[in-house]
XYZ file of C-alpha atoms in Angstrom:
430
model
C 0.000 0.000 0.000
C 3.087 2.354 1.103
C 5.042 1.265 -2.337
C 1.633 2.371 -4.430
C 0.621 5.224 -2.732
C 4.054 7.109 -2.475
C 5.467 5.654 -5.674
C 8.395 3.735 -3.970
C 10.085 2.264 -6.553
C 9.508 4.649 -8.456
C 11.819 6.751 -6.810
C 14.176 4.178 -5.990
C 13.515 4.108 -2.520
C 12.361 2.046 0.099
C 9.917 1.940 3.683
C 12.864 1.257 5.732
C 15.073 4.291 4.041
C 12.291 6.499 4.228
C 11.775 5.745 7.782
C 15.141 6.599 8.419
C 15.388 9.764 6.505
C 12.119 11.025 8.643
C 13.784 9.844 11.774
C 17.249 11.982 10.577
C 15.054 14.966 9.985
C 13.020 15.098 12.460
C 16.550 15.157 14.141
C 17.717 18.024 12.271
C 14.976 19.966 12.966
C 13.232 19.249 16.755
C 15.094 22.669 18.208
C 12.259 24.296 17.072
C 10.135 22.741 19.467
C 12.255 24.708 22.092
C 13.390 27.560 20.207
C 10.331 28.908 18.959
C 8.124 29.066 22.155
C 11.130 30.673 23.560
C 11.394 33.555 21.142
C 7.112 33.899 21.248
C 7.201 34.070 24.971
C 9.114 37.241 24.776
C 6.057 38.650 22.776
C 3.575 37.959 25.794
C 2.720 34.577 24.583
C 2.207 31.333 27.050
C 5.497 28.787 26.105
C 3.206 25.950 26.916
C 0.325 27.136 24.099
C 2.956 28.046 21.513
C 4.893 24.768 22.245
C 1.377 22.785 21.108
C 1.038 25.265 18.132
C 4.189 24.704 17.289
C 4.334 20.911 16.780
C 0.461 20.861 15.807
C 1.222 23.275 12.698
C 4.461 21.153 12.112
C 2.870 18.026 12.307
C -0.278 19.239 9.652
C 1.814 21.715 7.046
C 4.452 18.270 6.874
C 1.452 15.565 6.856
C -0.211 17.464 3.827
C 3.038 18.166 2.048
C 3.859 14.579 2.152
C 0.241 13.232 1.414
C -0.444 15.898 -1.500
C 2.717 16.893 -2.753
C 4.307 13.345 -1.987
C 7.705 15.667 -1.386
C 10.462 14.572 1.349
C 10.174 18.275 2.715
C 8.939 18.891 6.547
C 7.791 21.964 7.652
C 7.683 23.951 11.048
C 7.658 27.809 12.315
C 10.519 29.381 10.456
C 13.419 30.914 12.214
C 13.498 35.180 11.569
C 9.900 34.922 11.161
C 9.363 34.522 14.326
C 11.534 37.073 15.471
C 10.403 39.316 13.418
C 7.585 38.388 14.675
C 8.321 39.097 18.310
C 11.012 41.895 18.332
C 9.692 43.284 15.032
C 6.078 43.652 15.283
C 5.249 42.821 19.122
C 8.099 44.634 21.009
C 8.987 46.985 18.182
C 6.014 48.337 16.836
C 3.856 47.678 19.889
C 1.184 45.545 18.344
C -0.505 42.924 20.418
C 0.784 39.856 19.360
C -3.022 38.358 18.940
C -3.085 41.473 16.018
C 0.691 40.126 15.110
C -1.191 36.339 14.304
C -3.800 38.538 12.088
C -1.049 39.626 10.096
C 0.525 36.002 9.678
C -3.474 34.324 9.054
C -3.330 37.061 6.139
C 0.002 36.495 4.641
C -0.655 32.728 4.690
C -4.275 33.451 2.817
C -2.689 35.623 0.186
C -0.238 33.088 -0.241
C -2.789 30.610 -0.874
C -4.313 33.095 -3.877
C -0.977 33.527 -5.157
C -0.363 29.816 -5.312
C -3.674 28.607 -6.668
C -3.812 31.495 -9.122
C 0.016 30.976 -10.723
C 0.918 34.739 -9.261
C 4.108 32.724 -7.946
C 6.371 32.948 -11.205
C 5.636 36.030 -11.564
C 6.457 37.663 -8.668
C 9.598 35.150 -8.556
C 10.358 36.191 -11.741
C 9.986 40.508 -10.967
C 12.222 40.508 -7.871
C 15.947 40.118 -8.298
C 17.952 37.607 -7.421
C 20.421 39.841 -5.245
C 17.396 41.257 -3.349
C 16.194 37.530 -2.771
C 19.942 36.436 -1.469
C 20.112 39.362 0.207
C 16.829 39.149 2.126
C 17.632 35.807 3.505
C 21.192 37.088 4.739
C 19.895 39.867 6.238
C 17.239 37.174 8.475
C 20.778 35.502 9.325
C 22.128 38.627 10.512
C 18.653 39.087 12.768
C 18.868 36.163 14.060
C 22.545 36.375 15.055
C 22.147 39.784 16.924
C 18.737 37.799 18.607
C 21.393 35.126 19.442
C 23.972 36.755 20.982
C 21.815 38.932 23.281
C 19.725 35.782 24.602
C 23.758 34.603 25.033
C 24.218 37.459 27.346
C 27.145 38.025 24.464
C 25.794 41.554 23.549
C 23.994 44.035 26.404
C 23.163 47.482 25.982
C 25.462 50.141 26.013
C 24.357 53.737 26.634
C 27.873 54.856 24.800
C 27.542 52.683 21.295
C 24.285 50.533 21.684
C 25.880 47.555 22.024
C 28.484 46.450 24.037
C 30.616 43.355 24.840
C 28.761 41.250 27.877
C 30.077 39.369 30.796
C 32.153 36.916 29.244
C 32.339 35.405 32.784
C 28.789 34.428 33.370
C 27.975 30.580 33.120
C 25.101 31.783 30.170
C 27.473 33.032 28.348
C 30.627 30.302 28.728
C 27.815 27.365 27.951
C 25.958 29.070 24.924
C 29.945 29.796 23.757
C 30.360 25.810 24.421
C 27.009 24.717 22.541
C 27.284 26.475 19.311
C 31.253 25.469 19.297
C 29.921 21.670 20.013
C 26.843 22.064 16.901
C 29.539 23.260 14.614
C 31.488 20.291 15.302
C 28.655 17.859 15.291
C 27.449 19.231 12.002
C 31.016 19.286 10.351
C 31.041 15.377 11.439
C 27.622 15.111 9.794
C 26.107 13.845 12.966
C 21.908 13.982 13.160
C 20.077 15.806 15.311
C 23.444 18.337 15.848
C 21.849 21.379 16.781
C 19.112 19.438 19.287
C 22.153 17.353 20.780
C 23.838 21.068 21.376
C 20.863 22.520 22.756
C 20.375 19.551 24.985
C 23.335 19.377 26.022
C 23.747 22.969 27.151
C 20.285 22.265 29.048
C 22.046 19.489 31.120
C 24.996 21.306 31.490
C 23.057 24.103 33.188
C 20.826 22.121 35.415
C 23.622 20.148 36.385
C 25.881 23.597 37.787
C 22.699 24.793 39.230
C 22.428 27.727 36.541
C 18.573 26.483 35.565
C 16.026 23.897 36.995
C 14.826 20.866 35.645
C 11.103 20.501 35.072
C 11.036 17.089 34.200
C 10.894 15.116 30.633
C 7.612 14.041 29.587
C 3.985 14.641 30.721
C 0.495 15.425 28.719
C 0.184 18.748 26.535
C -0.244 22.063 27.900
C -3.734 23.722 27.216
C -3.664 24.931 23.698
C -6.608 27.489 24.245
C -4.295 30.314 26.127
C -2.906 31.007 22.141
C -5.495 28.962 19.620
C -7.956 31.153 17.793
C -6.887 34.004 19.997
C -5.663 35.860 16.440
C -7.478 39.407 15.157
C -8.174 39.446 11.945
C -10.020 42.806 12.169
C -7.179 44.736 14.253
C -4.727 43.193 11.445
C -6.210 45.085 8.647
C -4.701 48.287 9.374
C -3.057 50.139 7.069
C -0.051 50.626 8.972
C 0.462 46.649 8.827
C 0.556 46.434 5.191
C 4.260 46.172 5.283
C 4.366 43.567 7.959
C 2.246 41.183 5.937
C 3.926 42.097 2.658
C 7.297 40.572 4.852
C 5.347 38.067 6.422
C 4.172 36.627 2.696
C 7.323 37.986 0.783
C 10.140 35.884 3.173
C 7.596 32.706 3.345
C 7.344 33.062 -0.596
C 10.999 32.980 -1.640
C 12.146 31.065 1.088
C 9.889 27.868 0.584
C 10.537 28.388 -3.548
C 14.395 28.469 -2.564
C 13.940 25.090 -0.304
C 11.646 23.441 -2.651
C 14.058 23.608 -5.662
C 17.423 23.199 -3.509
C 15.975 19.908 -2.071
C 14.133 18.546 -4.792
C 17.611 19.122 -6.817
C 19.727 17.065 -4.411
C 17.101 14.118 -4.361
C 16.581 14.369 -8.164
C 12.910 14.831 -8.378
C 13.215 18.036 -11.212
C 12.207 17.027 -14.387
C 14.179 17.199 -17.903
C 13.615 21.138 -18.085
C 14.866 21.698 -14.674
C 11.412 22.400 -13.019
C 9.433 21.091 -10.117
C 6.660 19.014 -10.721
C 3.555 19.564 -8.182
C 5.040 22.820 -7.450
C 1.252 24.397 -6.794
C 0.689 21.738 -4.029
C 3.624 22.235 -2.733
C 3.315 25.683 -2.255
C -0.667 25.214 -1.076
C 0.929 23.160 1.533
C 3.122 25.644 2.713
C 0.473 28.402 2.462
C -1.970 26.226 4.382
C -0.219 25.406 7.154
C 0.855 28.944 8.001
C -3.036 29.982 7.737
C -3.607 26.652 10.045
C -0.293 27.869 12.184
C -1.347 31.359 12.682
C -5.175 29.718 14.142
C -3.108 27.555 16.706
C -1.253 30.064 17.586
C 2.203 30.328 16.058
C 4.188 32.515 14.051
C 4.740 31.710 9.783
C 5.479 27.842 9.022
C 7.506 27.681 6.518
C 9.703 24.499 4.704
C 12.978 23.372 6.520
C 16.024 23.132 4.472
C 18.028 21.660 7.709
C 21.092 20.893 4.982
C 18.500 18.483 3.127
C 19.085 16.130 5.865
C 16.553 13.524 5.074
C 17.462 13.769 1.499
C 21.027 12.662 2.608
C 19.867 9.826 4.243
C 17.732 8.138 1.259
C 14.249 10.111 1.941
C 12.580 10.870 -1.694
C 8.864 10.551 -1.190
C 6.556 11.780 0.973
C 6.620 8.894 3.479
C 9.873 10.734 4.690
C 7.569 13.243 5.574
C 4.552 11.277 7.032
C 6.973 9.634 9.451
C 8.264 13.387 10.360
C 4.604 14.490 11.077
C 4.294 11.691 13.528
C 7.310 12.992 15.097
C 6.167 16.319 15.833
C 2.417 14.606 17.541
C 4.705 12.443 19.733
C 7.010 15.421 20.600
C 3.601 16.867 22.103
C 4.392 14.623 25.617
C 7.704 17.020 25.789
C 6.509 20.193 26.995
C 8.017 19.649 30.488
C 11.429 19.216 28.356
C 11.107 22.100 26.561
C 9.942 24.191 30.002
C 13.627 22.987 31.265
C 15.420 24.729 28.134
C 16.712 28.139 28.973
C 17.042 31.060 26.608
C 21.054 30.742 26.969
C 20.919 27.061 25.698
C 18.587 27.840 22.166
C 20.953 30.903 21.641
C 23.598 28.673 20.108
C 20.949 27.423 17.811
C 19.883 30.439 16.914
C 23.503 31.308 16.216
C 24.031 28.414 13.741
C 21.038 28.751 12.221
C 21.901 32.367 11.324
C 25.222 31.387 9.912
C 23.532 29.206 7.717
C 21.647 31.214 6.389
C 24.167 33.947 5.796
C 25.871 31.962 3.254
C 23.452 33.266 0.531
C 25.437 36.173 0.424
C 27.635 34.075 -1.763
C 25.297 34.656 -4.540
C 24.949 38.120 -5.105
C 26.790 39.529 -7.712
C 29.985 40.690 -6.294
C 30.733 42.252 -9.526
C 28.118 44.822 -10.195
C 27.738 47.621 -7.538
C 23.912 48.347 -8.367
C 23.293 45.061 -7.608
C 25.666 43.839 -4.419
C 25.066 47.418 -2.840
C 20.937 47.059 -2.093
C 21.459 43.605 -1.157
C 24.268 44.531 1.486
C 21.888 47.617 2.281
C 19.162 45.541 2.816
C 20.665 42.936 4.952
C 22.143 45.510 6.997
C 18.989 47.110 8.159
C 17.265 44.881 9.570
C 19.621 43.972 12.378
C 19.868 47.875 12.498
C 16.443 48.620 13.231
C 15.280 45.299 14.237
C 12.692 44.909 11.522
C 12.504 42.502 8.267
C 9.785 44.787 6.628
C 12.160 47.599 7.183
C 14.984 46.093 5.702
C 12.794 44.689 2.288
C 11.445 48.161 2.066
C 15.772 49.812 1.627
C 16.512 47.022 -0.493
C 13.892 47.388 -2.811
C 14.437 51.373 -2.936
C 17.751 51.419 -3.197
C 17.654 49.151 -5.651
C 15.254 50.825 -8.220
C 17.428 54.432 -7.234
C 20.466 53.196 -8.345
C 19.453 51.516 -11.275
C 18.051 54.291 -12.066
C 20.305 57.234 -11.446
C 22.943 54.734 -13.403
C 21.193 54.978 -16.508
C 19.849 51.036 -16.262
C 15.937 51.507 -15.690
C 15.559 48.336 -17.887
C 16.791 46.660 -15.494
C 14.039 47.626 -12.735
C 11.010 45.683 -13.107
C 8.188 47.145 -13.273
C 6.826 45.131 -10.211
C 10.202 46.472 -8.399
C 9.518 49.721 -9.426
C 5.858 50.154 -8.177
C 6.960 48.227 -4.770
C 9.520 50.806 -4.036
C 7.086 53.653 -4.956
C 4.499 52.014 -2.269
C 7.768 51.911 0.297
C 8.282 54.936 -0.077
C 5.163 56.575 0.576
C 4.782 54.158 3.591
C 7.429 55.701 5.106
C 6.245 59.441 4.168
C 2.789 59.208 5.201
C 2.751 56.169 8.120
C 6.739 55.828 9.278
């Protein structure tokens, strides 16, 4: 039934090696489990709601993607969204985060539209590629500032913002110690190396009496103090146009990015280089963010986790089937993920944003019109602590060199009405 339903041979592939790529995974990518109620917490929300939401929207965006789209792909909260989330909309702006969910239940709809209608390749098509690299290095370099202060690395400084912490606090020696140990782990190619660091760090910390231990397993938390608690109403102002445009436009380009890097390592693009059951694909992703935003989380997006599964065999959807199952069990862990202090996800976070600053590879180095917005763009939203901010210079600058160069060909004319709209956001509404 398996072998017919997931076209096994097919894909040369088997139950057993498909059960072992979602195992591997599921590995690469259970920090989120701890991470993410962590970073939503600072926006007001209970850790115990968003720890359900979290591994409920996991578990459905990953169960449809692999029973629809039949793709090896899972699929959880995604990392910078969720701090934009929190120290961009909640704590920045000053939005309550149930208005912050209205914003992510709209993204995730007009993501849907965009999907089922074929907008996708067009607006793929209309933003450059340096902007696209540049957005997801500038999440990296979010997250890394996040990571560092929940380290204890970086504190205020009245003198220049941000200063050096101290380096002598256990927080700070252990989160040093945990990202050092996941870079090792990964370099080995070792599953599961950024939940074996965060772990770790955990034990290390309840063992010198720097955090308590809350236990390891016991039933769910109640999901109702964060489920359906979104406003859709509050999230229509005009003012949050931005924040959903960042919301849909970082989802967007990074599932399309994940899609087509994982699909290329497992071999599943057709002769012409495309991706076939791209549409569900994306309707899966767009889904479970609507379905996320409901339960209470922040945008769920596709996990690349270094194609992981992919590595180990996964090609079909069964890989992620036996992922979704993952994330239900996980639900017994919320006393586990109570345990895990800020200090021992920080090294996470840290990796994570490292990753993800490798895109800047890809710009072109060689044209200044082109490597300039992206480096502008990446730069601001550490700077001012806000994705939308940092989409809004890149796609600016972008059109105003290209312009005053003499190349207005090469500004879309998407590109070229986006920046308009940026900049009379921040005329008229800041």
């Amino acid at each position: 039934m398996l072998n017919k339903f997931f076209k096994l041979e097919r894909h040369g592939t088997s139950v057993r090696r498909e059960v072992t790529a979602g195992v591997t995974t599921f590995l690469t990518m259970a920090y989120v489990i701890f991470v993410n109620p962590a970073i939503l917490s600072d926006a007001g929300m209970d850790p115990g709601g968003v720890f359900v939401a979290t591994c409920l929207a996991a578990a459905l965006g990953t169960a449809i993607m692999g029973l629809w789209a039949n793709y090896p792909i899972a699929m959880a909260p995604g990392m910078g969204l969720n701090a934009f989330f929190t120290y961009g909309v909640v704590l920045g702006m000053g939005y309550p985060w149930e208005v912050a969910l209205g914003a992510v239940f709209l993204s995730g709809v007009l993501f849907v539209a965009i999907s089922v209608f074929r907008v996708r390749e067009w607006i793929i098509n209309a933003v450059p590629h340096s902007l696209k690299m540049g957005t997801v290095a500038g999440i990296g370099l979010f997250l890394g500032i996040i990571a560092m202060e929940n380290a204890g690395l970086v504190v205020d400084n009245p003198a220049t913002l941000v200063g050096l912490g101290d380096m002598g606090q256990w927080s700070v020696v252990l989160a040093a110690l945990g990202f050092a140990g996941i870079v090792a782990l990964d370099r080995l190619k070792v599953p599961g190396a950024i939940i074996i660091g965060i772990l770790g760090v955990t034990a290390a910390g309840v063992v010198l009496g720097v955090s308590d231990f809350n236990g390891i397993v016991d039933v769910p938390p109640d999901p109702g103090t964060v489920m359906f608690r979104l406003d859709i109403r509050a999230a229509l102002d005009l003012a949050l146009v931005g924040v959903i445009f960042a919301f849909l436009f970082t989802d967007l380009f990074d599932t399309s990015g994940t899609l087509i890097a994982v699909a290329h390592r497992a071999g599943l693009l057709d002769e012409r280089g495309r991706l076939p059951r791209l549409r569900r694909a994306l309707v899966a992703d767009s889904l479970a963010t609507v379905f996320g935003a409901a339960a209470g989380t922040s945008s769920v997006t596709c996990y690349i986790v270094r194609a992981a599964g992919v590595r180990a065999g996964g090609r079909t959807g069964l890989t992620a089937v036996v992922v979704a199952l993952l994330f239900v069990a996980a639900l017994l862990l919320s006393p586990l993920a109570a345990t895990v202090p800020t200090y021992a996800t920080a090294p996470a976070l840290l990796f994570v944003a490292c990753l993800m600053m490798r895109s800047f590879v890809e710009v072109d180095w060689n044209d200044v019109t082109e490597y300039v917005p992206a480096a502008a763009l990446a730069m601001t939203m550490p700077f001012t602590f806000s994705i939308a901010n940092g989409i809004a210079i890149g796609f600016v600058s972008y059109a105003a060199v290209k312009l005053l160069s003499g190349r207005y060909k090469a500004v879309k004319p998407a590109v070229g009405v986006l920046a308009v709209l940026f900049i009379c956001k921040f005329v008229w509404i800041g």
